[in-house]
Coordinates of C-alpha atoms in Angstrom, one line a residue:
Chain A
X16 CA 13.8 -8.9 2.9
X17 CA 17.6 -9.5 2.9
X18 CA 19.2 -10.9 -0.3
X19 CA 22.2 -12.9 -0.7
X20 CA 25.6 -11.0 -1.8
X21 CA 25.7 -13.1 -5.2
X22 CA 22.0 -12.2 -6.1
X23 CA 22.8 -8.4 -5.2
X24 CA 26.3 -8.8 -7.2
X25 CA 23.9 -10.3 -10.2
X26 CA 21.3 -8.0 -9.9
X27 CA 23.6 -4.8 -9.4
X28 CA 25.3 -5.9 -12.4
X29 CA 23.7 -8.4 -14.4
X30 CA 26.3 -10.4 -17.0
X31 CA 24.9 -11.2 -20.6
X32 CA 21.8 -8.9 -21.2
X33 CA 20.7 -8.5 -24.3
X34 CA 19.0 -10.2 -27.7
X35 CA 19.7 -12.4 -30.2
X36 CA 18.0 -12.5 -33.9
X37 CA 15.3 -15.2 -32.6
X38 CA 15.5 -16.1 -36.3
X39 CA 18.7 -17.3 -36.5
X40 CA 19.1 -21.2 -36.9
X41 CA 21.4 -20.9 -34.3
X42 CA 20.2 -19.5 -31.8
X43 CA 17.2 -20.9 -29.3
X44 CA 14.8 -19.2 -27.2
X45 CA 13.5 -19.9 -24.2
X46 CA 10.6 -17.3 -23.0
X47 CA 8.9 -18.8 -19.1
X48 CA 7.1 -17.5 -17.0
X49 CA 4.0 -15.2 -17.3
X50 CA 3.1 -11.0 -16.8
X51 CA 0.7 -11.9 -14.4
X52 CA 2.4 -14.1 -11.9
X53 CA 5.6 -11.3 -11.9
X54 CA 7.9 -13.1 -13.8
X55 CA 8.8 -13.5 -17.1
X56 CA 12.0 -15.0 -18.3
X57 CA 13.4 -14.8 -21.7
X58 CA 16.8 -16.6 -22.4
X59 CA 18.6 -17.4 -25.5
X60 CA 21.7 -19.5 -26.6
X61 CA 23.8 -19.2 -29.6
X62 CA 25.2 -22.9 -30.7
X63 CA 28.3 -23.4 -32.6
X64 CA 28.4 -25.6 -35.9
X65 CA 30.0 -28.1 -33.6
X66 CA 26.7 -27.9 -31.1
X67 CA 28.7 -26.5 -28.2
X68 CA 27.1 -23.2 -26.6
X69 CA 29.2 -20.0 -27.6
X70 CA 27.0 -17.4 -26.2
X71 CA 24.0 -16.6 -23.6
X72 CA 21.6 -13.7 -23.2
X73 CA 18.8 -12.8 -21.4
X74 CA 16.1 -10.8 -20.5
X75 CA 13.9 -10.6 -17.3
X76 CA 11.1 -9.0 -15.9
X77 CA 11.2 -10.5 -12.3
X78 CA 12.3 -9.7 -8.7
X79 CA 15.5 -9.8 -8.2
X80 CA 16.4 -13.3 -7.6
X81 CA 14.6 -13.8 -11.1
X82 CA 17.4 -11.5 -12.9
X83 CA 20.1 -12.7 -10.9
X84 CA 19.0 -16.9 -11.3
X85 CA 18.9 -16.1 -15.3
X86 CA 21.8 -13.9 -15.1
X87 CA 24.2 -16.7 -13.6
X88 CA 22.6 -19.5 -15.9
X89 CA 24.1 -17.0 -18.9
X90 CA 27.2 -17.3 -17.2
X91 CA 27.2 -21.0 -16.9
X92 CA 25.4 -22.0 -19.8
X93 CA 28.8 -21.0 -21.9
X94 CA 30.9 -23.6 -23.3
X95 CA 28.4 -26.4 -22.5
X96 CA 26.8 -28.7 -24.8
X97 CA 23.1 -29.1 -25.4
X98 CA 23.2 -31.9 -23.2
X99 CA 25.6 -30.9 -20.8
X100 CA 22.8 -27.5 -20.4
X101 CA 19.5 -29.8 -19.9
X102 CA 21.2 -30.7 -16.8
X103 CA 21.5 -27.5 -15.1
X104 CA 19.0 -28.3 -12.3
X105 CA 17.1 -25.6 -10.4
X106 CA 18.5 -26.9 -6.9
X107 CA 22.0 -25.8 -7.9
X108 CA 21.4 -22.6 -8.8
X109 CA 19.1 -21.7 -5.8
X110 CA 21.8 -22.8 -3.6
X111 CA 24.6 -20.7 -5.4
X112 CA 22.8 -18.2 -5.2
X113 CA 21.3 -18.7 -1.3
X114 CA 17.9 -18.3 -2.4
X115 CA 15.3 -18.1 0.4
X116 CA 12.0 -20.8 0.0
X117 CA 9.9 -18.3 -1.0
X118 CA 12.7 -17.7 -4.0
X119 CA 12.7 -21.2 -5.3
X120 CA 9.9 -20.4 -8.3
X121 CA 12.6 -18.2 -9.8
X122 CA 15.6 -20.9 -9.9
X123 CA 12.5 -23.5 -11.2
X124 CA 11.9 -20.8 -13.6
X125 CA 15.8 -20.3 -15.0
X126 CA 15.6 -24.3 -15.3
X127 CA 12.7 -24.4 -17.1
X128 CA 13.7 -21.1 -19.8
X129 CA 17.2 -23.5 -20.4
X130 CA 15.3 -26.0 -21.2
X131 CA 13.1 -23.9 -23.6
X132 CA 15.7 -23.1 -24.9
X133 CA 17.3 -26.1 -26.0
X134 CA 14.0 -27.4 -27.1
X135 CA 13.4 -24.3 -29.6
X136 CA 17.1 -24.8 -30.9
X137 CA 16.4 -28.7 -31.1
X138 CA 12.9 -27.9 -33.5
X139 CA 15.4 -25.6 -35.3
X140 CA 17.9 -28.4 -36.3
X141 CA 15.4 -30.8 -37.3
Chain B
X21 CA 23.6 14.6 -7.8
X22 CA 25.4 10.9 -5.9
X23 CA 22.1 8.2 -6.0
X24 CA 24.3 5.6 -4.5
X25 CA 26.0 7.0 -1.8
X26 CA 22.6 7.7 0.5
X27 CA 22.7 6.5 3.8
X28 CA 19.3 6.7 4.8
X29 CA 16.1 6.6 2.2
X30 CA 14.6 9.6 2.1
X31 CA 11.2 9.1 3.5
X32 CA 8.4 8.7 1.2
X33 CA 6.3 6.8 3.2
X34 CA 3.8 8.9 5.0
X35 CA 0.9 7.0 4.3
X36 CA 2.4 3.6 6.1
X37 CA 2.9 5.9 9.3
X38 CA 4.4 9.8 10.0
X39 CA 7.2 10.7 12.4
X40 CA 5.9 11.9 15.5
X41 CA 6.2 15.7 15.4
X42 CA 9.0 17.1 17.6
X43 CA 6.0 19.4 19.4
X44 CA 3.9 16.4 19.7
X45 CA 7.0 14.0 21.4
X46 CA 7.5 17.1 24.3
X47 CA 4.4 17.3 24.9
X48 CA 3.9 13.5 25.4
X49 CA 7.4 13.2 27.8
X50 CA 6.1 15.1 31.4
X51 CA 3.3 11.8 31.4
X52 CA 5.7 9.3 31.0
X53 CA 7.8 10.3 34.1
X54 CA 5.8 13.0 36.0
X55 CA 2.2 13.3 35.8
X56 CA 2.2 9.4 35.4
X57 CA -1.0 8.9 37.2
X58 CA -3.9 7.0 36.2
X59 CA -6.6 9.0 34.6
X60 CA -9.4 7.2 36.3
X61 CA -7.7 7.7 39.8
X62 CA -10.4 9.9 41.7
X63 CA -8.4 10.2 44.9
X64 CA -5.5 12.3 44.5
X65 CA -4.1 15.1 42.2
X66 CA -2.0 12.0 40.2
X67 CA -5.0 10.9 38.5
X68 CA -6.7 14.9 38.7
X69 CA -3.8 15.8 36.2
X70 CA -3.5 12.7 33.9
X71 CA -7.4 13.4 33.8
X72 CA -7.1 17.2 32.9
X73 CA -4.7 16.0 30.1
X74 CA -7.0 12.9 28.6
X75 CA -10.1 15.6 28.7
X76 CA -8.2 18.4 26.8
X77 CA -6.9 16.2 24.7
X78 CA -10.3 14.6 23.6
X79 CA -11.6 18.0 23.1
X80 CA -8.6 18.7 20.4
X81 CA -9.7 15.7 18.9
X82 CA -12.8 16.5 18.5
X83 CA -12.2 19.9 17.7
X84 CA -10.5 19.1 14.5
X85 CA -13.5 16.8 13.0
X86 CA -16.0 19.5 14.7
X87 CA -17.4 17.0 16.8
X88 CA -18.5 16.6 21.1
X89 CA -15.7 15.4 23.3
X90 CA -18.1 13.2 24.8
X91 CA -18.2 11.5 21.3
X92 CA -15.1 10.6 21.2
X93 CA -13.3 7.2 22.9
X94 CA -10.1 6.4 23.0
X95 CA -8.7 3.1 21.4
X96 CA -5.6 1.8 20.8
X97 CA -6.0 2.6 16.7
X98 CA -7.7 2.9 13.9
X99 CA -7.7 -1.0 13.5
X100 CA -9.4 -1.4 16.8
X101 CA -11.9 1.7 16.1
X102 CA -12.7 -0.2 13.2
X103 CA -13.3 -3.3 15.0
X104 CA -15.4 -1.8 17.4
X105 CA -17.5 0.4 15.2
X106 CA -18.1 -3.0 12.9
X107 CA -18.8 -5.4 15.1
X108 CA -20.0 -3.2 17.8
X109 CA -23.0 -1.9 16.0
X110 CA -23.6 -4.6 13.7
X111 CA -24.5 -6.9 17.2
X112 CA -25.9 -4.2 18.8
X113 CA -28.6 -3.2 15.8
X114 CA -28.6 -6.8 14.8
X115 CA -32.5 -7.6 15.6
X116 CA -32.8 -4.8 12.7
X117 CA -31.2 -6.7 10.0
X118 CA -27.9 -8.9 9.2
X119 CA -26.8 -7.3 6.2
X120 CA -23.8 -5.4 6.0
X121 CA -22.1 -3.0 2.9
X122 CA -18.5 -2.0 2.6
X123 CA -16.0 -1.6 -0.1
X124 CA -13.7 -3.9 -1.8
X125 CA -10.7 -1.2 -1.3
X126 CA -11.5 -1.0 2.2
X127 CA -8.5 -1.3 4.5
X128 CA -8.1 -5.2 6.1
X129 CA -8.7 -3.9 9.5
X130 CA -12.3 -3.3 8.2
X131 CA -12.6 -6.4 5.3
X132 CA -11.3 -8.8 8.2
X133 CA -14.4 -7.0 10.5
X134 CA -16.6 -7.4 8.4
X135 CA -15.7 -10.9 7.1
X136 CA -15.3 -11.8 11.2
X137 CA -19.5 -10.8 11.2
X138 CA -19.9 -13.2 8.3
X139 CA -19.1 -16.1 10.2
X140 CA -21.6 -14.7 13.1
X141 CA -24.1 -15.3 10.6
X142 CA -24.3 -11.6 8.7
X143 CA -24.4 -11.4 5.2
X144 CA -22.1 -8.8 3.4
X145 CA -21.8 -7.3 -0.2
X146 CA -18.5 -5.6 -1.2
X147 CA -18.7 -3.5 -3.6
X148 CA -16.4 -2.9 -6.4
X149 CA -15.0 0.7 -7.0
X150 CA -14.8 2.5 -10.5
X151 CA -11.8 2.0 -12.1
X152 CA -10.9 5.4 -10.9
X153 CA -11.5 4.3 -7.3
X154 CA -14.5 6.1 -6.4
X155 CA -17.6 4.1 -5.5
X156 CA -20.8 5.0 -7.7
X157 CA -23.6 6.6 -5.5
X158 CA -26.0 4.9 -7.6
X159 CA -24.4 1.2 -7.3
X160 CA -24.1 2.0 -3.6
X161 CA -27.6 2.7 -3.3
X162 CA -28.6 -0.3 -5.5
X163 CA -26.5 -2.4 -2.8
X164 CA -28.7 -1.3 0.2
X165 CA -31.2 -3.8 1.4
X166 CA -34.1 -3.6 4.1
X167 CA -31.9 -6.1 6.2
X168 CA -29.0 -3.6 5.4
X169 CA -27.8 -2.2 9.0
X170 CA -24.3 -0.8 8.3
X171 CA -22.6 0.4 6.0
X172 CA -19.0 0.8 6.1
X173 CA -16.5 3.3 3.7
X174 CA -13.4 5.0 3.8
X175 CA -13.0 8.5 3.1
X176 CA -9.3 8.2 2.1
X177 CA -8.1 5.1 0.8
X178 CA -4.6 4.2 2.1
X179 CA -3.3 2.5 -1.3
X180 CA -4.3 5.2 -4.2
X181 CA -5.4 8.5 -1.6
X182 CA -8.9 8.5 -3.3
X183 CA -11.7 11.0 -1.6
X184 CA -15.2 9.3 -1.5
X185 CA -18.3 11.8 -1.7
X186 CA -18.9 10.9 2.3
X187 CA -21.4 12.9 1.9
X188 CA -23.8 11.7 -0.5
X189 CA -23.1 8.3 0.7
X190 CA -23.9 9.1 4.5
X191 CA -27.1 10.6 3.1
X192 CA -28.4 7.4 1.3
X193 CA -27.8 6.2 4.6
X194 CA -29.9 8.3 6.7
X195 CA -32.8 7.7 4.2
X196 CA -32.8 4.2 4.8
X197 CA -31.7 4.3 8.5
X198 CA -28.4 2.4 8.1
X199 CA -25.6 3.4 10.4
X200 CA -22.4 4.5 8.6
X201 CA -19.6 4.3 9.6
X202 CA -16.1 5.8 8.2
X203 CA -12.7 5.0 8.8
X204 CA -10.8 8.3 8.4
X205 CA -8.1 7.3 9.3
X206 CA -6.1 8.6 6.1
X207 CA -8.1 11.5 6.1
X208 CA -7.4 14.1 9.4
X209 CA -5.0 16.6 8.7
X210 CA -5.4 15.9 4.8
X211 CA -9.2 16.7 4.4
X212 CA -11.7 18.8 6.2
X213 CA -13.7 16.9 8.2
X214 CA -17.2 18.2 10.0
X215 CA -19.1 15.8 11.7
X216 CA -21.8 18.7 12.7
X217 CA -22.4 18.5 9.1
X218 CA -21.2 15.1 7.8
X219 CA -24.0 12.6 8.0
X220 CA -21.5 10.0 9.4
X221 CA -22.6 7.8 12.4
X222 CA -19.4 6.3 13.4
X223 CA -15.7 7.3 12.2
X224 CA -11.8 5.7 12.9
X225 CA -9.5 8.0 13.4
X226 CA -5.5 6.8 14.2
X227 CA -3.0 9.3 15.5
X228 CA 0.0 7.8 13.9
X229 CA -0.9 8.9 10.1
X230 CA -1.4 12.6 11.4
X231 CA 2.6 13.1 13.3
X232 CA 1.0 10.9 16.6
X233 CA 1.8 8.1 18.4
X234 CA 1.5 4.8 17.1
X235 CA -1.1 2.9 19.7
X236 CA -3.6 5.2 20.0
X237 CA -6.3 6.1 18.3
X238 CA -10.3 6.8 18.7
X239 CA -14.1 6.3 17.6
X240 CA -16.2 8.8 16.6
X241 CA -19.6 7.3 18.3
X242 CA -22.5 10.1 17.7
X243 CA -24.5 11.1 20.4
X244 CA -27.9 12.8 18.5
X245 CA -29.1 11.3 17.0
X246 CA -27.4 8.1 19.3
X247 CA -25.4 5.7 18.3
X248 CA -25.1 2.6 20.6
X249 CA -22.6 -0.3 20.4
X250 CA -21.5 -3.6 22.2
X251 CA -18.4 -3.0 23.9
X252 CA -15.7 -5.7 22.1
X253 CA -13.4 -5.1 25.5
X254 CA -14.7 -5.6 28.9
X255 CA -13.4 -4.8 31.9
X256 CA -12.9 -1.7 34.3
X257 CA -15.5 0.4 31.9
X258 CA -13.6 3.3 31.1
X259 CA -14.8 5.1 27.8
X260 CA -18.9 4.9 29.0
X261 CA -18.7 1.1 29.0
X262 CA -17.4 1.4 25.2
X263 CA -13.6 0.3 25.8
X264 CA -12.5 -1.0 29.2
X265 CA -9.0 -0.2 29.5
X266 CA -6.4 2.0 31.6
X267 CA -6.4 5.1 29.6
X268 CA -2.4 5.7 27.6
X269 CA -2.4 9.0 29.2
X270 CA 1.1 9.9 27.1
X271 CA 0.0 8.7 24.3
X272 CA -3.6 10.3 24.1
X273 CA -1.8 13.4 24.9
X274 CA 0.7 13.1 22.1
X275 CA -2.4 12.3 19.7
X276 CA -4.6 15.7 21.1
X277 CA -1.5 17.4 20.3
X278 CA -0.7 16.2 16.5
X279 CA -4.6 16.7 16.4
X280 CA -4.2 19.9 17.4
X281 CA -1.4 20.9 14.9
X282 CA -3.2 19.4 12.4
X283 CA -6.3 21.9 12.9
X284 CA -4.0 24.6 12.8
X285 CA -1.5 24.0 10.0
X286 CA -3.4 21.7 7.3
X287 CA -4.4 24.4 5.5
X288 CA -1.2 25.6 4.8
X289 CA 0.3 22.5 4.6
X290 CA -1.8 20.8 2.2
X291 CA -1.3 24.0 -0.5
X292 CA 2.7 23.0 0.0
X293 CA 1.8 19.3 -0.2
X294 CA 0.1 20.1 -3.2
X295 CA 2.9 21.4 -5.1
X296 CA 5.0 19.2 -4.5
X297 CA 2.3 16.5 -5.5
X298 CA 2.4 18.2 -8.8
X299 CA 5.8 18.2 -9.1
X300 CA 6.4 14.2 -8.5
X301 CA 4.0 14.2 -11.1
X302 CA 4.8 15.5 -14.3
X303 CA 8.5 14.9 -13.4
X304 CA 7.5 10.8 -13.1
X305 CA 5.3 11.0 -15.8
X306 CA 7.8 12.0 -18.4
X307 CA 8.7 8.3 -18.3
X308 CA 7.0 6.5 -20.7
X309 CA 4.0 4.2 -19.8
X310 CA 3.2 5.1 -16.6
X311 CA -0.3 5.2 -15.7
X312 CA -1.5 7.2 -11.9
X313 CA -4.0 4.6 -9.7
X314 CA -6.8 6.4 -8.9
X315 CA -8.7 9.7 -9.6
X316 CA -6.4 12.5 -9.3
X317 CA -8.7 15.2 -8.9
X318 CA -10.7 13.7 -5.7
X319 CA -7.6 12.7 -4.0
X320 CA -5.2 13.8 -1.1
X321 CA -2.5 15.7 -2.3
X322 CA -0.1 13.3 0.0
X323 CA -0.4 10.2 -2.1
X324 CA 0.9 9.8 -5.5
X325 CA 0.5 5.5 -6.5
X326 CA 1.9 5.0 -10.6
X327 CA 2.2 1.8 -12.2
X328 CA 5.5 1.7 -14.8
X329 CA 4.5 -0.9 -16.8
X330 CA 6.8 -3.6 -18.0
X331 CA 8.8 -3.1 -14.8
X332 CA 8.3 -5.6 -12.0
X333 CA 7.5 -4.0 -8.6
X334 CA 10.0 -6.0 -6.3
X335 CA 12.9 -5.2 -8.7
X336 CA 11.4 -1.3 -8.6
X337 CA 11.9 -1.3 -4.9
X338 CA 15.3 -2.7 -4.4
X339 CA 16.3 -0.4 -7.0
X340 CA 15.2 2.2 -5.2
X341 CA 16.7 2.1 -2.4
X342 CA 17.1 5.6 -2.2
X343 CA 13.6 5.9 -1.0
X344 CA 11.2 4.4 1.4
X345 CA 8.2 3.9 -1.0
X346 CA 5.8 1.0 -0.8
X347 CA 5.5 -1.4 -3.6
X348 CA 1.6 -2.8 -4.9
X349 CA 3.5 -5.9 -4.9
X350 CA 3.7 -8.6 -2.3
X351 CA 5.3 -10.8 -3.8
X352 CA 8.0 -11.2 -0.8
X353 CA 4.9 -13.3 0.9
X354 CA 4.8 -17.2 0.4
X355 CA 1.4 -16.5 -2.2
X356 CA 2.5 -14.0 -4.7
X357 CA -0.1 -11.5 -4.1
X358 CA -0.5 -8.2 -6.5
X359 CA -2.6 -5.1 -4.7
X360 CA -6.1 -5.9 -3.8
X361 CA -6.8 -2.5 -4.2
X362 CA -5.3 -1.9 -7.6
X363 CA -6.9 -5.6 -8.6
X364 CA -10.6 -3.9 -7.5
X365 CA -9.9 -1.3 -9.9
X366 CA -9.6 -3.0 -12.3
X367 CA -5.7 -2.8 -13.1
X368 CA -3.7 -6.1 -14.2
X369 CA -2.0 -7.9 -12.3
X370 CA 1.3 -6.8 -13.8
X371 CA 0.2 -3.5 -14.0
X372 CA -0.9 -4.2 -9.9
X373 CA 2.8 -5.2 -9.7
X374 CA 4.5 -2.6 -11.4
X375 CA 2.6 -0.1 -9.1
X376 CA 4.9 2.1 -6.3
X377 CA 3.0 4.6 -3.8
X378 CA 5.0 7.4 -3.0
X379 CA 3.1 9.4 -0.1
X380 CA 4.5 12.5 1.4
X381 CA 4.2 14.9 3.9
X382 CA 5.4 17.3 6.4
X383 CA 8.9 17.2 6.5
X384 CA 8.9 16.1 2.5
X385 CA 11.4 18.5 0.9
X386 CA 11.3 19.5 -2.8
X387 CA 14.6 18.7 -3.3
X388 CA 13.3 15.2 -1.9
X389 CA 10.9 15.1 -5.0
X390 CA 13.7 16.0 -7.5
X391 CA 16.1 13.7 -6.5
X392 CA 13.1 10.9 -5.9
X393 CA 12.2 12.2 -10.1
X394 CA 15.9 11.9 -11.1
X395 CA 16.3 7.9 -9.2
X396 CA 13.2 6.7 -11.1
X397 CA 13.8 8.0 -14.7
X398 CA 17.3 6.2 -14.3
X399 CA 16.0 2.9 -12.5
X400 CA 13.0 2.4 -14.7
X401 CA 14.9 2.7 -17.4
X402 CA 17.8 0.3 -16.3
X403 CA 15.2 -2.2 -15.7
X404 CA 13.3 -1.9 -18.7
X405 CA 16.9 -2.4 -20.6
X406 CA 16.3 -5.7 -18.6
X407 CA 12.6 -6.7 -19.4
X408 CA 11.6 -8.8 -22.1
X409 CA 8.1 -7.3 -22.1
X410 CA 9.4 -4.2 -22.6
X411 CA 11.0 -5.3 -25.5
X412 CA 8.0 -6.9 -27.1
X413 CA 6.3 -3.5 -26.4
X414 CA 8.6 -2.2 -28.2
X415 CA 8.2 -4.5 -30.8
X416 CA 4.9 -3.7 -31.4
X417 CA 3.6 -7.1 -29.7
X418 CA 0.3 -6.8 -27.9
X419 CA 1.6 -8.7 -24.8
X420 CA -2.2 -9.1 -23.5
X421 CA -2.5 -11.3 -26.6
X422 CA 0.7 -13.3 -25.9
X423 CA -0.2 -16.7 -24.3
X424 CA 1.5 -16.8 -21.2
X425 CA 1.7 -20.1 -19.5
X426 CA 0.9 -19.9 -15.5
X427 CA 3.2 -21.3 -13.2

């Protein structure tokens, strides 16, 4: 099947891979998805004191619209607030990217690990 | 050595189809334009010399599987040989009993069959192979009923390039009077095949996995003792009533041919094969956690299939663009599918995903393997830079134990 030049660009060269200490109190995780269905997201955000998002990471085990739909919520993820992050919706980032129907799950799936994400940082701050 | 500047994948696809043989294409060509007569045509030398061609043809056929010509009739492949061996003696025998025994690693062309004789009112067990993809005899023979009237198995799996012990499994059958029938169509050229002494009924046979044609192919129907079956197309009865049909005169030529070749050159060719099986090998499994589908003893020496865990299978593939491999992974379907094969054996469904079958053959070149060694070890271990799981393996997490939730 033919992918889109932003999901090749993504998946050729995929920004912000990596880990963060999941222990640190400022930094969430956001793991999705499951082994068995072929994807598994795992996406991370670093918060400053001031609750603003200084840094992204991730980790994928997916197809290749999986890496490249977490790769560009790294990339947009920076510099946003919790709150401003919570609304990233799914429907933008399969159309940035041109995702094909049957490549929806993975742009539901980058929505869903943000939103993890936030909500592990959240229980952190409590 | 560039990886990124290929123009072309090399070719490591054999099992999905071969390149026709140059030998095989000129033979083929005079029948297109020239002798372009019907084979049935009785009247003038047209048909006389498509005719000549069809019979020597069947006879090279049959000459590789060390069967009669007269047992052979054409079809258009092994998907319709399978077809018309399934449903064509399970109605014909069907007074005898409505029971019918195949495989769960069977290819579709012969799970669809036999699921098509379910809804005529048969009832069917599949069984499940051993995790190394080799049915046991003894299960087999606990599977057999008095109602059983075929039984169905392949001698080469397409996915993993398992052997099953035909044999032994065609003899249970002859005990118990069930016709057996075998779809061989990964198997000529790659394994020696004698019907004289195989205790096989019925077998498929497709030209396009052996350097043929694709659209043509033919059913081994035995004559002593005789095997009868309902014809599934009807018309000018060509083939004995069996399959009505003008006869591809080209294309049954270009299959005699490549039938022909493989007689002569398997031998040779599968000791080559061989190596170079052995060479993908232990060069792909130097990378850690990789785990061969299927027993690699009783197997063709033409298909390699390895899972490399913690890497997902559609990522693998458009990695690897440098070869044309096939991936245990559907996933580019609407329903996100893992290998039914590798699922029968047992394997997780990630570990179904993760799964690549490299198959090789004639015109595979060693330096083919090395480079296809080389592209992996880098790949997999980009993508594993990538993969969470690999990370938590890593780790030390048991990611069985992990609960993952579904979506």
């Amino acid at each position: 099947m033919a992918y889109s030049d932003k999901v090749l660009d993504h998946y050729e060269n995929p920004r912000n891979v990596g880990s963060f200490d999941k222990n640190d109190p400022n930094v969430g995780t956001g793991m999705v998805g499951a082994p068995a269905c072929g994807d598994v997201m795992k996406l991370q955000i670093k918060v400053s004191d001031t609750g603003m998002i200084e840094d992204a990471k991730f980790k994928t085990y997916g197809c290749g619209s999986a890496i490249a739909s977490s790769s560009l919520v790294t990339e947009w993820l920076k510099g946003k607030t919790l709150d401003q992050a919570s609304e990233i919706k799914n429907s933008a980032i399969a159309e940035e990217l041109a995702l094909p129907p049957v490549k929806i799950h993975c742009s539901v799936l980058a929505e869903d690990a943000i939103k993890a994400a936030v909500a592990d940082l959240k229980s952190k701050k409590k | 050595m560039k990886v990124e500047k290929m123009t072309m994948p090399i070719y490591m696809d054999y099992s999905s189809t071969t390149p026709v043989d140059p030998r095989v294409a000129e033979k083929m060509i005079p029948f297109i334009t020239e002798d372009f007569g019907n084979p049935a045509s009785r009247s003038h030398p047209y048909g006389w010399t498509a005719e000549k061609a069809v019979e020597i043809a069947r006879k090279e056929v049959a000459k590789l599987v060390n069967a009669d010509p007269r047992e052979i009739v054409w079809t258009s492949g092994a998907t319709e040989s399978n077809n018309l061996a399934i449903k064509g003696a399970g109605n014909f025998y069907s007074t005898k009993g409505k029971h019918i025994v195949t495989l769960a690693t069977e290819h579709k062309a012969v799970i669809d069959a036999v699921r098509e004789m379910e809804r005529l009112g048969f009832t069917t067990t599949f069984l499940q192979p051993e995790p190394d993809g080799l049915v046991d005899i003894e299960k087999f023979k606990a599977a057999l009923r008095p109602d059983t009237v075929l039984a169905s198995v392949m001698m080469v799996n397409n996915e993993i390039g398992v052997i099953q012990d035909i044999t032994a499994l065609g003899n249970i059958c002859r005990e118990q009077n069930i016709i057996f029938h075998v779809d061989a169509a990964q198997a000529t050229g790659k394994v020696e095949i004698d019907l004289e002494k195989l205790p096989v009924d019925l077998m498929s046979f497709s030209a396009h996995k052996t350097y043929g044609p694709k659209g043509i192919g033919a059913l081994y129907v035995r004559r002593k003792p005789r095997i009868r079956i309902e014809a599934q197309m009807h018309g000018g009865g060509q083939e004995r009533g069996m399959r009505s049909g003008t006869l591809a005169t080209h294309q049954i030529v270009g299959m005699g041919e490549a039938f022909r070749i493989a007689r002569e050159e398997m031998g040779e060719e599968n000791a080559r094969i061989k190596k170079m099986q052995h060479r993908l090998y232990e060069g792909l499994t130097e990378i850690d956690e990789t785990y061969v589908n299927g027993d690699l003893e009783k197997r063709v020496p033409h298909n390699l299939n390895i899972s490399f865990n913690y890497v997902e299978g559609e990522s693998l593939v458009m990695a690897i663009k440098g070869i044309a491999v096939s991936s245990g992974s559907a996933c580019t379907s609407a329903s996100l599918e893992p290998s039914y094969v590798l699922r029968s054996l047992g394997r997780s469904d990630e570990m179904a995903h993760s799964s690549i079958r490299f198959s090789i053959g004639r015109f595979t070149k060693e330096e083919d393997i090395d480079y296809t060694i080389q592209l992996l070890k880098e790949k997999i271990g980009r993508l594993r830079e990538l993969s969470p799981l690999w990370e938590m393996f890593q780790d030390g997490v048991d990611i069985d134990k992990v609960e993952w939730a579904a979506h």
